């Protein structure tokens, strides 16, 4: 009989039973070959395609997300990941031979990938479909059973996900549970084999503490203030258009959105003018047109609206200049696409991740100034550099650290399944997407096979003079 620990006794009975069903099937699911795993994922793909309009309706109901953005940022990345897994899973699952050093002559070695077991996926609200589905695809491809929880802040999308998961997977293979913070706390008391969390650093620390209690592995996808550098050699028009797209996508509620821009003093006014023009093309020339635009979503809830509005008001009170935007409407949770200049490095907008449609622009004279501030802000999830000077690009890559980086564009590194996606330090721990995701949800098991001949006996006791000489001789090979 399994001993139930004290923390597990605090878990609601139904949740604990759902976990136990997943644990009971864990080994059977782990034994499945690539074709069986892919069959589940093919069914998932078919239902996504069949229900994509219902998904768009759910996301619009939750925070007026435009249908085109739903396709581009929710559906398309998941379809790309499913196709990438379909093409490569068999190869990823094959045992991989590794070399044998001379002193281990007579042996052969290989690596094999085995599922971690029962995985927990805690998804956020800002891309509620994408950021639940992508880790789920990786976990299923690796042969795990999975429990996942969508965010309660997007209830319509959460209900859509619950029905989708239920119609694709048996409940003892993948279970989706709905609820708020209390449910999240209960889940952290269960002994999952791997914890996967996307969200903020405060809850990320709580997840890591819970994983440590169970000696479980963990992946944390967090965030941070992702900076942009526009140097004196940059194509200002292109930089402004791409930054505006990446920043105001999803109403600025993107973990890898450009958080703020450092622009060389010689290009500041040109860059600000180009930003203003780009926003007029994207969302309309007047405040009325932008407020009526079907292509710009809203803050997810009243708390998010109040937080970002407060940051903007505080920055303006501290001397920041509104270049464009600034309009708000509490009833609809609308904050206009806003650019502010003359922002001081110690402005309220620079104290925490903005996570909303407000873009501060700061001027600089020397790249050393930028490096100092980027380092002081911790290691961001993303770092964006616009420059035609390869020396400057290399300096910024060498002198800073970030989860991922784009040169002369933004956000798109997240779309390449051949690249790992993840943070470093305060912006996260671990990575996923593509083969990296498969490995994240797998244990890389080392296997060594001894043949008939062996040199190992040289190291067996008793350690006579001859044995000692042989050991020292072996050591000299590496001196």
Coordinates of C-alpha atoms in Angstrom, one line a residue:
X1 CA 0.0 0.0 0.0
X2 CA 1.3 3.4 -1.0
X3 CA 1.9 5.8 1.9
X4 CA 0.0 9.1 1.4
X5 CA 2.1 12.0 2.6
X6 CA 0.6 14.9 4.6
X7 CA 0.6 17.4 1.7
X8 CA -1.3 14.9 -0.5
X9 CA -4.0 14.7 2.2
X10 CA -4.7 18.4 1.5
X11 CA -5.6 17.5 -2.1
X12 CA -9.3 17.2 -3.0
X13 CA -10.3 13.6 -3.4
X14 CA -11.4 13.9 -7.1
X15 CA -8.1 15.6 -8.0
X16 CA -6.0 12.9 -6.2
X17 CA -8.0 10.2 -8.0
X18 CA -7.4 11.8 -11.4
X19 CA -3.7 11.9 -10.6
X20 CA -3.7 8.2 -9.5
X21 CA -5.4 7.2 -12.8
X22 CA -2.6 8.9 -14.7
X23 CA 0.0 7.3 -12.6
X24 CA -1.6 3.9 -13.0
X25 CA -1.3 4.2 -16.8
X26 CA 2.1 5.8 -16.8
X27 CA 4.1 2.6 -17.7
X28 CA 1.7 1.4 -20.3
X29 CA 1.8 4.7 -22.1
X30 CA 5.5 4.9 -21.8
X31 CA 5.9 1.6 -23.7
X32 CA 4.1 3.0 -26.8
X33 CA 6.0 3.3 -30.0
X34 CA 6.2 6.4 -32.2
X35 CA 3.2 5.3 -34.4
X36 CA 0.9 5.1 -31.3
X37 CA 2.0 8.4 -29.9
X38 CA 1.6 10.1 -33.3
X39 CA -1.9 8.6 -33.7
X40 CA -3.0 10.5 -30.6
X41 CA -1.4 13.7 -31.9
X42 CA -3.0 13.3 -35.4
X43 CA -6.4 13.1 -33.7
X44 CA -5.5 16.3 -31.8
X45 CA -4.6 18.0 -35.1
X46 CA -7.8 16.9 -36.8
X47 CA -10.0 18.3 -34.0
X48 CA -8.0 21.6 -33.9
X49 CA -8.6 22.1 -37.6
X50 CA -12.3 21.2 -37.2
X51 CA -12.8 23.6 -34.2
X52 CA -10.6 26.5 -35.1
X53 CA -13.5 28.9 -35.5
X54 CA -14.9 27.9 -32.1
X55 CA -11.4 28.6 -30.7
X56 CA -11.4 32.1 -32.3
X57 CA -14.8 32.8 -30.8
X58 CA -13.6 31.8 -27.3
X59 CA -10.5 34.0 -27.5
X60 CA -12.5 36.9 -28.7
X61 CA -15.0 36.5 -25.9
X62 CA -12.2 36.4 -23.4
X63 CA -10.2 39.5 -24.5
X64 CA -11.3 40.5 -28.0
X65 CA -8.3 38.8 -29.6
X66 CA -8.5 39.3 -33.4
X67 CA -9.2 36.2 -35.5
X68 CA -6.1 36.7 -37.6
X69 CA -3.9 36.8 -34.5
X70 CA -5.6 33.6 -33.3
X71 CA -4.6 31.9 -36.5
X72 CA -1.0 33.4 -36.5
X73 CA -0.2 33.1 -32.8
X74 CA -2.4 30.3 -31.4
X75 CA -3.3 27.8 -34.2
X76 CA -0.3 28.1 -36.6
X77 CA 2.5 27.5 -34.0
X78 CA 0.7 24.4 -32.7
X79 CA 0.2 23.0 -36.3
X80 CA 3.8 23.7 -37.0
X81 CA 4.9 21.8 -33.9
X82 CA 2.6 18.9 -34.6
X83 CA 4.1 18.6 -38.2
X84 CA 7.6 18.8 -36.9
X85 CA 7.0 16.1 -34.4
X86 CA 5.3 13.9 -37.0
X87 CA 8.4 14.2 -39.2
X88 CA 11.1 13.6 -36.5
X89 CA 9.6 11.6 -33.6
X90 CA 10.8 8.2 -34.8
X91 CA 14.4 9.5 -35.1
X92 CA 14.3 11.2 -31.7
X93 CA 13.1 8.0 -30.0
X94 CA 15.9 5.8 -31.4
X95 CA 18.7 4.9 -29.1
X96 CA 21.8 6.9 -30.0
X97 CA 25.2 5.4 -30.0
X98 CA 28.1 7.3 -28.4
X99 CA 31.9 6.8 -28.6
X100 CA 34.0 4.6 -26.3
X101 CA 37.2 5.9 -24.8
X102 CA 40.3 3.6 -25.1
X103 CA 40.3 2.7 -21.4
X104 CA 36.8 1.3 -21.8
X105 CA 37.7 -0.9 -24.7
X106 CA 35.4 -3.9 -24.9
X107 CA 32.3 -1.8 -24.0
X108 CA 29.7 -0.1 -26.1
X109 CA 27.5 2.8 -25.0
X110 CA 24.3 4.4 -26.0
X111 CA 21.7 6.9 -24.9
X112 CA 18.0 6.2 -24.8
X113 CA 15.1 8.5 -24.0
X114 CA 12.5 7.4 -21.6
X115 CA 9.4 9.3 -20.4
X116 CA 9.6 11.2 -17.2
X117 CA 6.3 9.8 -16.0
X118 CA 3.4 11.9 -14.9
X119 CA 3.8 15.5 -16.1
X120 CA 2.0 18.7 -14.8
X121 CA 1.5 21.5 -17.3
X122 CA 0.3 24.9 -15.8
X123 CA -0.6 27.2 -18.7
X124 CA -1.0 31.0 -18.7
X125 CA -3.8 33.2 -20.0
X126 CA -2.0 35.4 -22.5
X127 CA -1.7 32.7 -25.2
X128 CA -4.0 30.2 -23.5
X129 CA -4.3 27.7 -26.4
X130 CA -0.7 27.9 -27.7
X131 CA 1.0 27.8 -24.3
X132 CA -1.0 24.7 -23.1
X133 CA -0.9 22.8 -26.4
X134 CA 2.8 23.1 -27.2
X135 CA 4.1 21.6 -23.9
X136 CA 1.3 19.0 -24.1
X137 CA 2.4 18.0 -27.6
X138 CA 6.0 17.6 -26.3
X139 CA 4.9 15.6 -23.3
X140 CA 2.7 13.2 -25.3
X141 CA 5.4 12.8 -27.9
X142 CA 7.8 11.8 -25.2
X143 CA 5.4 9.1 -23.9
X144 CA 4.2 10.7 -20.6
X145 CA 0.8 10.9 -19.0
X146 CA -0.2 14.5 -18.4
X147 CA -2.4 16.7 -16.2
X148 CA -2.9 20.2 -17.4
X149 CA -4.5 23.3 -16.0
X150 CA -5.5 26.3 -18.2
X151 CA -5.8 29.8 -16.7
X152 CA -9.1 30.8 -15.0
X153 CA -8.6 34.3 -16.5
X154 CA -9.7 33.1 -19.9
X155 CA -12.8 31.0 -19.1
X156 CA -14.2 30.6 -22.6
X157 CA -10.9 29.3 -23.9
X158 CA -10.5 27.1 -20.9
X159 CA -13.9 25.5 -21.6
X160 CA -12.9 25.0 -25.2
X161 CA -9.6 23.3 -24.1
X162 CA -11.4 21.1 -21.7
X163 CA -13.7 19.8 -24.4
X164 CA -10.9 19.4 -26.9
X165 CA -8.6 17.4 -24.5
X166 CA -11.6 15.2 -23.4
X167 CA -12.5 14.4 -27.0
X168 CA -8.9 13.4 -27.9
X169 CA -7.4 11.7 -24.9
X170 CA -8.7 9.2 -22.4
X171 CA -8.8 10.7 -18.9
X172 CA -6.1 8.3 -17.7
X173 CA -3.7 9.6 -20.4
X174 CA -4.3 13.3 -20.4
X175 CA -6.5 15.1 -17.8
X176 CA -7.4 18.7 -17.9
X177 CA -8.6 20.4 -14.7
X178 CA -10.2 23.8 -14.4
X179 CA -10.0 26.2 -11.5
X180 CA -8.2 29.1 -9.9
X181 CA -5.3 29.6 -7.5
X182 CA -6.6 27.2 -4.9
X183 CA -6.6 24.4 -7.5
X184 CA -3.1 25.4 -8.6
X185 CA -1.9 25.1 -5.0
X186 CA -3.5 21.6 -4.7
X187 CA -1.8 20.5 -7.9
X188 CA 1.6 21.5 -6.5
X189 CA 1.1 19.1 -3.6
X190 CA 1.0 16.1 -5.8
X191 CA 4.2 14.1 -6.6
X192 CA 4.4 14.8 -10.4
X193 CA 7.6 13.6 -12.1
X194 CA 7.9 16.9 -14.0
X195 CA 6.5 20.3 -13.4
X196 CA 6.1 22.6 -16.5
X197 CA 5.0 26.2 -15.7
X198 CA 4.5 29.3 -17.9
X199 CA 3.9 32.5 -16.0
X200 CA 5.5 35.1 -13.7
X201 CA 8.5 34.7 -11.4
X202 CA 6.5 34.9 -8.2
X203 CA 4.5 31.7 -9.0
X204 CA 7.5 30.3 -10.7
X205 CA 9.4 30.2 -7.4
X206 CA 6.4 28.5 -5.8
X207 CA 6.4 25.8 -8.5
X208 CA 10.1 25.3 -8.1
X209 CA 9.7 24.9 -4.4
X210 CA 7.0 22.3 -4.9
X211 CA 9.1 20.4 -7.4
X212 CA 12.0 20.3 -5.0
X213 CA 9.9 18.7 -2.3
X214 CA 9.2 15.8 -4.8
X215 CA 12.7 15.8 -6.2
X216 CA 11.1 16.3 -9.6
X217 CA 12.5 18.0 -12.6
X218 CA 11.0 21.4 -13.6
X219 CA 10.7 23.8 -16.6
X220 CA 9.9 27.4 -15.9
X221 CA 8.9 29.7 -18.7
X222 CA 8.8 33.2 -17.1
X223 CA 9.4 36.6 -18.6
X224 CA 11.2 39.9 -17.8
X225 CA 11.8 43.2 -19.5
X226 CA 13.0 42.2 -23.0
X227 CA 15.0 45.1 -24.4
X228 CA 15.4 46.3 -27.9
X229 CA 18.5 48.1 -29.2
X230 CA 18.3 50.3 -32.3
X231 CA 21.8 51.6 -33.1
X232 CA 23.0 54.3 -35.4
X233 CA 23.3 52.0 -38.4
X234 CA 19.9 50.4 -38.2
X235 CA 17.2 50.6 -40.9
X236 CA 14.9 52.8 -38.8
X237 CA 11.7 52.3 -40.8
X238 CA 12.0 48.6 -40.8
X239 CA 13.0 48.5 -37.1
X240 CA 10.0 50.7 -36.1
X241 CA 7.5 48.6 -38.1
X242 CA 8.8 45.3 -36.7
X243 CA 9.0 46.5 -33.1
X244 CA 5.5 48.0 -33.3
X245 CA 4.2 44.6 -34.6
X246 CA 5.9 42.6 -31.9
X247 CA 5.1 45.0 -29.1
X248 CA 1.4 45.5 -29.8
X249 CA 0.6 42.0 -30.8
X250 CA -1.9 40.5 -28.4
X251 CA -2.3 44.0 -26.8
X252 CA 1.3 43.9 -25.6
X253 CA 0.5 40.8 -23.4
X254 CA 3.3 38.7 -24.8
X255 CA 6.2 37.3 -22.7
X256 CA 8.7 38.0 -25.4
X257 CA 7.2 41.3 -26.5
X258 CA 9.7 44.2 -26.8
X259 CA 9.4 45.8 -23.4
X260 CA 11.4 49.0 -24.1
X261 CA 13.7 50.4 -26.7
X262 CA 17.2 51.8 -26.4
X263 CA 17.7 54.0 -29.5
X264 CA 20.9 55.8 -30.4
X265 CA 20.5 59.6 -29.8
X266 CA 21.2 60.3 -33.5
X267 CA 18.2 58.2 -34.6
X268 CA 15.7 58.9 -31.8
X269 CA 13.4 61.3 -33.6
X270 CA 13.4 59.4 -36.8
X271 CA 12.6 56.2 -34.9
X272 CA 9.8 57.8 -33.0
X273 CA 8.3 59.2 -36.2
X274 CA 8.5 55.8 -37.9
X275 CA 6.8 54.2 -34.9
X276 CA 4.0 56.7 -35.0
X277 CA 3.5 56.0 -38.8
X278 CA 3.5 52.3 -38.3
X279 CA 0.8 52.4 -35.6
X280 CA -1.3 54.6 -37.9
X281 CA -1.0 52.0 -40.6
X282 CA -1.8 49.1 -38.3
X283 CA -4.6 50.5 -36.2
X284 CA -5.9 53.8 -37.7
X285 CA -4.9 57.4 -37.8
X286 CA -7.2 58.7 -35.1
X287 CA -7.9 57.7 -31.5
X288 CA -11.5 56.8 -32.5
X289 CA -10.3 54.6 -35.4
X290 CA -7.9 52.7 -33.1
X291 CA -10.5 52.2 -30.4
X292 CA -12.8 50.8 -33.1
X293 CA -10.1 48.6 -34.7
X294 CA -11.0 44.9 -34.8
X295 CA -7.2 44.2 -34.9
X296 CA -6.3 45.3 -31.4
X297 CA -7.3 43.3 -28.4
X298 CA -8.0 44.3 -24.8
X299 CA -6.4 43.8 -21.4
X300 CA -7.4 40.5 -20.0
X301 CA -9.0 41.8 -16.8
X302 CA -9.6 44.8 -14.7
X303 CA -6.5 44.1 -12.6
X304 CA -4.2 44.1 -15.7
X305 CA -5.8 47.3 -17.0
X306 CA -5.3 49.1 -13.7
X307 CA -1.7 48.0 -13.3
X308 CA -0.6 49.1 -16.8
X309 CA -2.6 52.3 -16.6
X310 CA -1.0 53.1 -13.3
X311 CA 2.5 52.5 -14.8
X312 CA 1.7 54.8 -17.7
X313 CA 0.3 57.6 -15.4
X314 CA 3.3 57.3 -13.1
X315 CA 5.8 57.6 -16.0
X316 CA 4.0 60.7 -17.4
X317 CA 3.9 62.3 -13.9
X318 CA 7.7 61.6 -13.8
X319 CA 8.3 63.5 -17.0
X320 CA 7.8 61.0 -19.8
X321 CA 6.4 62.4 -23.1
X322 CA 3.5 60.6 -24.8
X323 CA 4.4 60.5 -28.5
X324 CA 1.3 58.7 -29.6
X325 CA -1.6 57.0 -27.9
X326 CA -2.4 57.4 -24.2
X327 CA -6.1 56.9 -24.5
X328 CA -7.9 54.5 -22.0
X329 CA -11.3 53.2 -21.4
X330 CA -11.8 51.3 -18.2
X331 CA -15.2 49.9 -19.1
X332 CA -13.8 48.0 -22.1
X333 CA -10.3 47.5 -20.6
X334 CA -8.9 49.5 -23.6
X335 CA -5.4 51.0 -23.5
X336 CA -4.4 52.6 -26.8
X337 CA -1.2 51.5 -28.5
X338 CA 1.1 54.0 -26.7
X339 CA 4.7 55.2 -27.2
X340 CA 6.4 57.3 -24.6
X341 CA 9.7 59.1 -24.9
X342 CA 12.1 61.0 -22.6
X343 CA 11.8 58.0 -20.3
X344 CA 14.4 57.9 -17.5
X345 CA 16.0 54.5 -16.7
X346 CA 14.5 54.8 -13.2
X347 CA 11.0 55.6 -14.4
X348 CA 8.0 53.6 -13.1
X349 CA 7.8 52.0 -16.5
X350 CA 11.2 50.5 -16.1
X351 CA 10.6 48.9 -12.7
X352 CA 8.8 45.8 -13.9
X353 CA 7.7 44.0 -17.0
X354 CA 5.0 46.1 -18.6
X355 CA 2.9 43.3 -20.2
X356 CA 0.6 45.8 -22.0
X357 CA 0.5 48.2 -25.0
X358 CA 2.9 50.9 -23.7
X359 CA 6.3 51.2 -25.3
X360 CA 9.0 53.3 -23.5
X361 CA 11.8 54.7 -25.7
X362 CA 15.1 55.6 -24.1
X363 CA 18.1 57.3 -25.8
X364 CA 21.7 56.3 -25.5
X365 CA 25.1 57.6 -26.6
X366 CA 27.3 54.5 -26.0
X367 CA 26.6 50.8 -26.1
X368 CA 28.4 50.5 -22.8
X369 CA 25.4 52.4 -21.3
X370 CA 23.0 49.9 -22.8
X371 CA 25.0 46.9 -21.6
X372 CA 25.1 48.2 -18.1
X373 CA 21.3 48.6 -17.9
X374 CA 20.6 45.2 -19.6
X375 CA 22.8 43.5 -17.1
X376 CA 21.3 45.4 -14.2
X377 CA 17.8 44.3 -15.3
X378 CA 18.6 40.6 -15.0
X379 CA 18.7 38.1 -17.9
X380 CA 15.6 38.8 -20.1
X381 CA 13.6 36.2 -21.9
X382 CA 14.3 37.9 -25.2
X383 CA 16.8 40.5 -26.5
X384 CA 16.4 42.3 -29.9
X385 CA 19.1 44.1 -31.8
X386 CA 18.6 46.3 -34.9
X387 CA 22.0 47.0 -36.5
X388 CA 24.0 46.7 -39.7
X389 CA 27.2 46.7 -37.7
X390 CA 28.4 43.2 -37.0
X391 CA 30.9 44.3 -34.5
X392 CA 28.2 46.0 -32.5
X393 CA 25.9 42.9 -32.7
X394 CA 28.7 40.6 -31.6
X395 CA 29.5 43.0 -28.7
X396 CA 25.9 42.9 -27.4
X397 CA 25.7 39.1 -27.8
X398 CA 29.0 38.6 -26.0
X399 CA 28.4 41.1 -23.1
X400 CA 24.8 40.2 -22.2
X401 CA 22.7 37.1 -21.6
X402 CA 19.1 36.3 -22.6
X403 CA 16.9 33.4 -23.2
X404 CA 16.8 34.1 -27.0
X405 CA 17.8 36.8 -29.4
X406 CA 16.7 38.2 -32.7
X407 CA 18.8 40.4 -35.0
X408 CA 16.9 42.9 -37.1
X409 CA 13.5 41.4 -36.2
X410 CA 11.5 40.5 -33.1
X411 CA 9.6 37.5 -31.7
X412 CA 10.3 35.1 -34.6
X413 CA 12.9 32.9 -32.8
X414 CA 9.9 31.5 -31.0
X415 CA 8.5 30.2 -34.3
X416 CA 11.4 28.0 -35.3
X417 CA 10.9 24.5 -33.9
X418 CA 14.6 23.8 -34.5
X419 CA 15.5 26.4 -31.9
X420 CA 15.1 25.9 -28.1
X421 CA 12.7 28.3 -26.5
X422 CA 13.2 29.2 -22.9
X423 CA 14.7 31.7 -20.4
X424 CA 17.8 31.9 -18.3
X425 CA 18.0 32.9 -14.6
X426 CA 15.1 35.2 -13.7
X427 CA 13.4 34.6 -17.1
X428 CA 13.2 30.9 -16.8
X429 CA 14.7 27.5 -16.4
X430 CA 14.9 24.9 -19.2
X431 CA 13.5 25.1 -22.7
X432 CA 11.2 23.3 -25.2
X433 CA 9.9 23.3 -28.8
X434 CA 10.8 20.6 -31.3
X435 CA 13.5 18.1 -30.3
X436 CA 14.4 20.2 -27.2
X437 CA 10.8 19.8 -26.0
X438 CA 11.0 16.0 -26.6
X439 CA 14.1 15.9 -24.5
X440 CA 12.7 18.2 -21.8
X441 CA 9.9 15.7 -21.2
X442 CA 12.3 12.7 -21.4
X443 CA 15.0 11.3 -19.2
X444 CA 18.2 10.8 -21.1
X445 CA 19.3 7.4 -19.9
X446 CA 22.9 6.3 -20.2
X447 CA 23.5 2.6 -21.0
X448 CA 26.8 0.8 -21.2
X449 CA 27.2 -2.8 -22.3
X450 CA 30.3 -4.8 -21.4
X451 CA 31.6 -7.3 -23.9
X452 CA 33.6 -10.4 -23.2
X453 CA 36.9 -8.6 -23.1
X454 CA 37.5 -6.0 -20.4
X455 CA 40.2 -3.8 -18.9
X456 CA 38.2 -3.1 -15.8
X457 CA 40.0 -5.9 -13.8
X458 CA 43.1 -3.7 -13.9
X459 CA 41.4 -1.5 -11.3
X460 CA 40.2 -4.3 -9.0
X461 CA 41.8 -4.7 -5.5
X462 CA 44.0 -5.8 -4.1
X463 CA 46.1 -2.9 -5.3
X464 CA 49.5 -4.5 -5.8
X465 CA 52.5 -2.7 -7.1
X466 CA 51.7 -3.8 -10.6
X467 CA 48.1 -2.6 -10.4
X468 CA 49.2 0.8 -9.0
X469 CA 51.7 1.2 -11.8
X470 CA 49.0 0.5 -14.4
X471 CA 46.6 3.0 -12.8
X472 CA 49.3 5.7 -12.8
X473 CA 50.1 4.8 -16.4
X474 CA 46.5 5.3 -17.4
X475 CA 46.4 8.7 -15.6
X476 CA 49.5 9.8 -17.5
X477 CA 47.6 9.4 -20.8
X478 CA 45.6 12.5 -19.7
X479 CA 48.4 14.6 -18.2

